[in-house]
Amino acid sequence: MPKTVFVSNVLPLEARDLIPRDIAVDYNATDTPLPRGELIARLRGKDGLICQIITTVDDEVLAEAPTLKVVANVAVGFNNIDVAAARRRGVVVTHTPDVLTETTADFAWALLMGAARRLVEADRFARSDHWTRWQWDLLWGADVHGKTLGIVGFGRIGRAVARRAAGFDMRVLYHDAVRADPALERELRATPTDLAALLGESDFVTLHVNLTPDTQHLINERTLRGMKRSAILVNASRGPVVDEAALARALREGWIAAAGLDVFEEEPRIHPDLLPLANVVLAPHIASASGETRLAMATLAVKNCLAVLAGQPPLTPVP
Ligand code: DGY
């Protein structure tokens, strides 16, 4: 029987071209999430699914797709997939780590710098009629160099963020369930720290955890109140790690100074209390969005799918 793959959203031609001609491809060339009924219908009889985080693959979807052997997510995060249900049903789930690490770390720094130096406010001001002269006290921000950076989640991306901090001569604290190798801690000049102490001591707190029941609302009213009033929070992990309503209050009432967010609890909705605030930089979930990286993610997802269909181990299964 020839194999069939469903590509549920737009994917670069270079990546799709890797699929051999004897595999039939059903390609949905749009970038909008498919209605659930259509997803289920188009998965019928398919061996592989290549999907993005906008596609929810839960137990019910999997139950309707008994021929499915692999779900290849074009993302490092995989909270859109019920991995336990997939395993129970013998479906391999893969993701795209490594290829997006540096790009995502770059963007976390862009958020950090943008929030610290008020770049978005500055851009708006420079374009407006309000800029009439050089001003001594115009748009003062916070220094980054020499400060303390707290990294919550010290996996690939958290470590890449830490590596960049050396250039800013920062003290680096990290919090993770698993302690890093001491040699790596020395190389990155990063000190393991419990969460409360990290939040209390850091000038910048950047989040790089997976979304799990343990990390849902890890940043909430209590933890926000444990941060410095001058602190800046960065989130380029998953939206639900932060209680957005509490964060909006923290920013409005000055419990912390500013934030840079790439992810939101109910994307594409942003909590309405965040929208009017000048001290938050908002981005539409684009941390991995460089042309090179998006192509690398697409290519890796296709290779993962093909490996499983060929009866080989995938390159990057979800852990
Ligand atoms: C990821 O890879 O998990 C990003 O959030 C989506 O590109």
Short mmCIF file of C-alpha atoms and ligand atoms in Angstrom, two decimals:
data_model
loop_
_atom_site.label_atom_id
_atom_site.label_comp_id
_atom_site.label_asym_id
_atom_site.label_seq_id
_atom_site.Cartn_x
_atom_site.Cartn_y
_atom_site.Cartn_z
CA MET A 1 0.00 0.00 0.00
CA PRO A 2 1.46 3.43 -0.88
CA LYS A 3 1.91 5.66 2.17
CA THR A 4 -0.04 8.89 2.61
CA VAL A 5 0.80 12.01 4.57
CA PHE A 6 -1.37 14.93 5.56
CA VAL A 7 0.42 18.28 5.79
CA SER A 8 -2.12 20.28 7.75
CA ASN A 9 -0.76 23.77 7.03
CA VAL A 10 1.56 25.71 4.80
CA LEU A 11 5.08 24.24 4.56
CA PRO A 12 7.97 25.45 2.37
CA LEU A 13 8.34 23.73 -0.98
CA GLU A 14 11.99 22.85 -0.21
CA ALA A 15 10.75 20.77 2.73
CA ARG A 16 7.81 19.21 0.89
CA ASP A 17 10.15 18.29 -1.97
CA LEU A 18 11.94 15.90 0.36
CA ILE A 19 8.89 13.64 0.32
CA PRO A 20 9.44 10.90 -2.27
CA ARG A 21 6.97 10.70 -5.14
CA ASP A 22 5.65 7.31 -4.02
CA ILE A 23 4.19 8.90 -0.89
CA ALA A 24 0.88 10.62 -1.54
CA VAL A 25 0.65 14.07 0.03
CA ASP A 26 -2.58 15.79 0.99
CA TYR A 27 -1.48 19.40 1.42
CA ASN A 28 -3.52 22.14 3.06
CA ALA A 29 -1.68 25.20 1.81
CA THR A 30 -3.29 27.65 4.24
CA ASP A 31 -1.95 29.00 7.51
CA THR A 32 -5.26 28.91 9.37
CA PRO A 33 -6.22 26.13 11.80
CA LEU A 34 -8.46 23.52 10.20
CA PRO A 35 -11.87 23.04 11.74
CA ARG A 36 -11.76 19.89 13.85
CA GLY A 37 -14.21 18.02 11.61
CA GLU A 38 -12.09 18.72 8.54
CA LEU A 39 -8.91 17.68 10.33
CA ILE A 40 -10.50 14.38 11.27
CA ALA A 41 -11.87 13.86 7.76
CA ARG A 42 -8.54 14.57 6.09
CA LEU A 43 -6.63 12.33 8.52
CA ARG A 44 -8.75 9.36 7.52
CA GLY A 45 -6.49 6.66 6.03
CA LYS A 46 -3.33 8.75 6.50
CA ASP A 47 -0.05 7.29 7.77
CA GLY A 48 1.59 10.54 8.75
CA LEU A 49 0.63 14.02 9.91
CA ILE A 50 2.96 17.01 9.64
CA CYS A 51 1.40 19.80 11.68
CA GLN A 52 1.99 23.07 13.49
CA ILE A 53 1.05 24.25 16.96
CA ILE A 54 -2.29 25.55 15.66
CA THR A 55 -3.43 21.94 15.15
CA THR A 56 -4.79 20.22 18.24
CA VAL A 57 -4.17 16.48 18.14
CA ASP A 58 -6.01 15.05 21.12
CA ASP A 59 -7.20 11.57 21.97
CA GLU A 60 -10.46 12.01 20.07
CA VAL A 61 -8.64 13.06 16.89
CA LEU A 62 -6.22 10.15 17.28
CA ALA A 63 -9.10 7.73 17.81
CA GLU A 64 -10.52 8.81 14.45
CA ALA A 65 -7.18 8.20 12.74
CA PRO A 66 -6.35 4.55 13.42
CA THR A 67 -3.93 4.30 10.48
CA LEU A 68 -1.75 7.14 11.75
CA LYS A 69 1.83 6.19 12.64
CA VAL A 70 3.49 9.53 13.20
CA VAL A 71 2.63 13.11 14.17
CA ALA A 72 5.53 15.37 13.22
CA ASN A 73 5.09 18.75 14.91
CA VAL A 74 6.83 21.69 13.24
CA ALA A 75 7.75 23.20 16.61
CA VAL A 76 9.85 22.37 19.63
CA GLY A 77 6.82 22.72 21.94
CA PHE A 78 4.24 19.97 21.69
CA ASN A 79 1.46 20.98 24.08
CA ASN A 80 -0.95 20.89 21.10
CA ILE A 81 -0.56 17.09 21.05
CA ASP A 82 -1.76 14.57 23.61
CA VAL A 83 1.53 12.68 23.68
CA ALA A 84 0.35 10.10 26.24
CA ALA A 85 -2.69 9.25 24.11
CA ALA A 86 -0.49 9.00 21.01
CA ARG A 87 1.87 6.61 22.80
CA ARG A 88 -1.04 4.47 23.95
CA ARG A 89 -2.16 4.22 20.36
CA GLY A 90 1.33 3.47 19.05
CA VAL A 91 1.68 6.81 17.27
CA VAL A 92 5.16 8.35 17.34
CA VAL A 93 5.29 12.08 18.11
CA THR A 94 8.24 14.17 16.98
CA HIS A 95 9.22 17.83 17.38
CA THR A 96 11.94 20.20 16.14
CA PRO A 97 14.42 20.99 18.91
CA ASP A 98 17.93 22.36 18.34
CA VAL A 99 17.27 23.98 14.96
CA LEU A 100 15.41 26.89 16.59
CA THR A 101 17.42 27.24 19.79
CA GLU A 102 19.65 30.14 18.80
CA THR A 103 16.94 32.04 16.94
CA THR A 104 14.58 31.78 19.90
CA ALA A 105 17.32 32.85 22.30
CA ASP A 106 18.06 35.85 20.06
CA PHE A 107 14.43 36.85 20.23
CA ALA A 108 14.21 36.48 24.01
CA TRP A 109 17.08 38.97 24.11
CA ALA A 110 15.26 41.24 21.66
CA LEU A 111 12.28 41.28 24.04
CA LEU A 112 14.54 41.86 27.01
CA MET A 113 16.41 44.72 25.36
CA GLY A 114 13.26 46.17 23.84
CA ALA A 115 11.53 46.26 27.22
CA ALA A 116 14.60 47.52 29.10
CA ARG A 117 15.39 50.32 26.65
CA ARG A 118 11.76 51.09 25.76
CA LEU A 119 12.37 50.52 22.08
CA VAL A 120 8.74 50.27 20.98
CA GLU A 121 7.79 53.45 22.83
CA ALA A 122 10.86 55.13 21.32
CA ASP A 123 9.89 54.08 17.82
CA ARG A 124 6.37 55.45 18.23
CA PHE A 125 7.71 58.68 19.71
CA ALA A 126 10.30 59.18 16.96
CA ARG A 127 7.60 58.84 14.30
CA SER A 128 5.29 61.29 16.06
CA ASP A 129 5.17 65.09 16.11
CA HIS A 130 6.18 65.00 19.78
CA TRP A 131 9.88 64.73 18.98
CA THR A 132 10.89 68.34 18.74
CA ARG A 133 14.38 68.39 20.34
CA TRP A 134 16.98 66.32 22.16
CA GLN A 135 15.73 65.87 25.69
CA TRP A 136 17.74 65.05 28.79
CA ASP A 137 15.12 62.85 30.40
CA LEU A 138 13.51 61.35 27.34
CA LEU A 139 12.50 57.68 27.60
CA TRP A 140 14.91 56.60 30.28
CA GLY A 141 15.17 52.86 30.52
CA ALA A 142 17.15 50.37 32.55
CA ASP A 143 20.72 49.23 32.00
CA VAL A 144 21.15 45.61 31.01
CA HIS A 145 24.92 45.18 31.33
CA GLY A 146 26.22 44.16 34.70
CA LYS A 147 22.78 43.19 36.01
CA THR A 148 21.40 39.85 37.23
CA LEU A 149 19.60 37.61 34.75
CA GLY A 150 17.33 34.86 36.10
CA ILE A 151 16.59 32.03 33.69
CA VAL A 152 13.66 29.79 34.54
CA GLY A 153 14.04 26.56 32.57
CA PHE A 154 17.65 25.72 31.75
CA GLY A 155 17.23 23.51 28.71
CA ARG A 156 18.61 24.22 25.27
CA ILE A 157 17.04 27.66 24.87
CA GLY A 158 17.63 28.78 28.45
CA ARG A 159 21.31 27.89 28.07
CA ALA A 160 21.57 29.73 24.77
CA VAL A 161 20.10 32.79 26.50
CA ALA A 162 22.70 32.39 29.28
CA ARG A 163 25.54 32.20 26.75
CA ARG A 164 24.57 35.60 25.37
CA ALA A 165 24.55 37.12 28.87
CA ALA A 166 28.35 36.82 29.07
CA GLY A 167 28.60 39.60 26.48
CA PHE A 168 26.64 41.84 28.82
CA ASP A 169 28.80 40.90 31.79
CA MET A 170 25.77 39.71 33.72
CA ARG A 171 25.42 37.54 36.76
CA VAL A 172 23.32 34.52 35.71
CA LEU A 173 21.01 32.56 38.00
CA TYR A 174 19.00 29.62 36.75
CA HIS A 175 16.20 27.47 38.04
CA ASP A 176 15.40 24.03 36.66
CA ALA A 177 14.11 20.72 38.00
CA VAL A 178 17.36 19.15 36.80
CA ARG A 179 20.72 20.60 37.76
CA ALA A 180 23.08 21.26 34.86
CA ASP A 181 26.51 19.71 34.66
CA PRO A 182 28.91 21.68 36.88
CA ALA A 183 31.28 22.15 33.92
CA LEU A 184 28.46 23.76 31.96
CA GLU A 185 27.51 25.91 34.95
CA ARG A 186 31.11 27.14 35.05
CA GLU A 187 31.23 27.72 31.29
CA LEU A 188 27.99 29.73 31.35
CA ARG A 189 28.80 31.28 34.73
CA ALA A 190 25.30 30.23 35.82
CA THR A 191 24.31 29.49 39.40
CA PRO A 192 21.47 27.09 40.27
CA THR A 193 19.00 28.95 42.46
CA ASP A 194 15.62 28.13 43.92
CA LEU A 195 12.75 29.89 42.23
CA ALA A 196 11.86 32.30 45.05
CA ALA A 197 15.48 33.47 45.41
CA LEU A 198 15.89 33.79 41.64
CA LEU A 199 12.75 35.91 41.38
CA GLY A 200 13.80 38.04 44.34
CA GLU A 201 17.33 38.71 43.11
CA SER A 202 16.99 39.02 39.33
CA ASP A 203 16.74 42.27 37.40
CA PHE A 204 15.54 40.28 34.38
CA VAL A 205 13.58 37.04 34.56
CA THR A 206 13.24 35.04 31.35
CA LEU A 207 11.05 31.95 31.02
CA HIS A 208 12.11 28.90 29.02
CA VAL A 209 10.08 26.03 30.48
CA ASN A 210 7.77 23.58 28.72
CA LEU A 211 4.09 23.99 29.45
CA THR A 212 3.08 21.24 31.89
CA PRO A 213 0.63 21.10 34.80
CA ASP A 214 3.60 22.08 37.02
CA THR A 215 4.50 25.19 35.01
CA GLN A 216 0.96 26.45 34.32
CA HIS A 217 0.73 29.90 35.99
CA LEU A 218 4.19 29.46 37.46
CA ILE A 219 4.27 33.24 37.26
CA ASN A 220 1.22 34.41 39.19
CA GLU A 221 0.28 37.09 41.69
CA ARG A 222 2.41 35.54 44.45
CA THR A 223 5.50 35.02 42.33
CA LEU A 224 5.17 38.44 40.68
CA ARG A 225 5.01 40.05 44.09
CA GLY A 226 8.24 38.24 44.92
CA MET A 227 10.10 40.03 42.11
CA LYS A 228 11.94 43.34 42.33
CA ARG A 229 9.88 46.43 41.55
CA SER A 230 12.50 47.26 38.92
CA ALA A 231 12.40 43.76 37.37
CA ILE A 232 11.59 42.96 33.76
CA LEU A 233 9.87 39.69 32.81
CA VAL A 234 10.36 37.98 29.43
CA ASN A 235 8.24 35.11 28.17
CA ALA A 236 9.08 33.32 24.93
CA SER A 237 8.01 29.87 26.17
CA ARG A 238 4.25 29.27 26.38
CA GLY A 239 1.56 31.78 27.33
CA PRO A 240 -0.14 29.81 30.12
CA VAL A 241 3.11 29.78 32.11
CA VAL A 242 2.13 33.33 33.09
CA ASP A 243 -1.16 34.38 34.67
CA GLU A 244 -1.81 37.26 32.27
CA ALA A 245 -4.43 38.97 34.45
CA ALA A 246 -1.99 39.03 37.36
CA LEU A 247 0.80 40.26 35.10
CA ALA A 248 -1.36 43.10 33.79
CA ARG A 249 -2.02 44.20 37.39
CA ALA A 250 1.67 43.89 38.24
CA LEU A 251 2.62 46.12 35.30
CA ARG A 252 -0.15 48.64 35.94
CA GLU A 253 0.41 48.88 39.68
CA GLY A 254 4.23 48.78 39.54
CA TRP A 255 4.92 45.45 41.28
CA ILE A 256 7.43 44.97 38.43
CA ALA A 257 8.74 47.49 35.88
CA ALA A 258 8.11 45.97 32.47
CA ALA A 259 7.66 42.83 30.40
CA GLY A 260 8.36 41.44 26.94
CA LEU A 261 5.94 38.76 25.76
CA ASP A 262 5.93 36.60 22.65
CA VAL A 263 3.31 34.13 23.85
CA PHE A 264 -0.15 34.45 25.40
CA GLU A 265 -2.61 32.35 27.32
CA GLU A 266 -5.26 32.24 24.59
CA GLU A 267 -3.49 33.12 21.36
CA PRO A 268 -4.23 35.12 19.33
CA ARG A 269 -6.19 36.87 22.09
CA ILE A 270 -4.10 39.08 24.33
CA HIS A 271 -5.54 39.90 27.74
CA PRO A 272 -7.28 43.26 27.21
CA ASP A 273 -5.66 44.74 30.33
CA LEU A 274 -2.22 44.31 28.75
CA LEU A 275 -3.04 46.16 25.54
CA PRO A 276 -3.11 49.75 26.87
CA LEU A 277 0.11 49.37 28.86
CA ALA A 278 3.24 51.10 27.53
CA ASN A 279 5.57 49.04 29.73
CA VAL A 280 4.98 45.76 27.91
CA VAL A 281 6.42 44.81 24.53
CA LEU A 282 4.10 42.42 22.70
CA ALA A 283 4.97 40.10 19.81
CA PRO A 284 2.72 37.60 17.97
CA HIS A 285 4.56 34.34 18.81
CA ILE A 286 7.47 34.89 16.41
CA ALA A 287 10.53 33.91 18.47
CA SER A 288 11.56 31.19 16.01
CA ALA A 289 10.46 33.17 12.97
CA SER A 290 13.55 33.69 10.85
CA GLY A 291 13.51 32.39 7.29
CA GLU A 292 16.46 30.07 7.89
CA THR A 293 15.06 28.62 11.08
CA ARG A 294 11.52 28.11 9.83
CA LEU A 295 12.93 26.20 6.85
CA ALA A 296 15.11 24.10 9.16
CA MET A 297 12.08 23.31 11.34
CA ALA A 298 9.99 22.30 8.32
CA THR A 299 12.79 20.14 6.93
CA LEU A 300 13.37 18.39 10.24
CA ALA A 301 9.65 17.67 10.65
CA VAL A 302 9.48 16.13 7.19
CA LYS A 303 12.57 14.00 7.89
CA ASN A 304 11.05 12.82 11.16
CA CYS A 305 7.86 11.83 9.41
CA LEU A 306 9.70 10.01 6.61
CA ALA A 307 11.93 8.13 9.06
CA VAL A 308 8.96 6.73 10.95
CA LEU A 309 7.14 5.80 7.75
CA ALA A 310 10.29 3.97 6.61
CA GLY A 311 10.31 1.99 9.86
CA GLN A 312 13.32 3.87 11.22
CA PRO A 313 13.71 5.75 14.50
CA PRO A 314 12.79 9.43 14.15
CA LEU A 315 15.57 12.01 14.42
CA THR A 316 13.93 13.97 17.20
CA PRO A 317 11.10 12.17 19.01
CA VAL A 318 9.46 14.08 21.87
CA PRO A 319 11.12 13.04 25.14
C1 DGY B 1 7.86 26.24 19.09
O1 DGY B 1 8.66 25.77 18.27
O2 DGY B 1 7.42 25.60 20.03
C2 DGY B 1 7.39 27.63 18.85
O3 DGY B 1 6.73 28.15 19.91
C3 DGY B 1 6.52 27.69 17.63
O4 DGY B 1 7.35 27.92 16.57
#
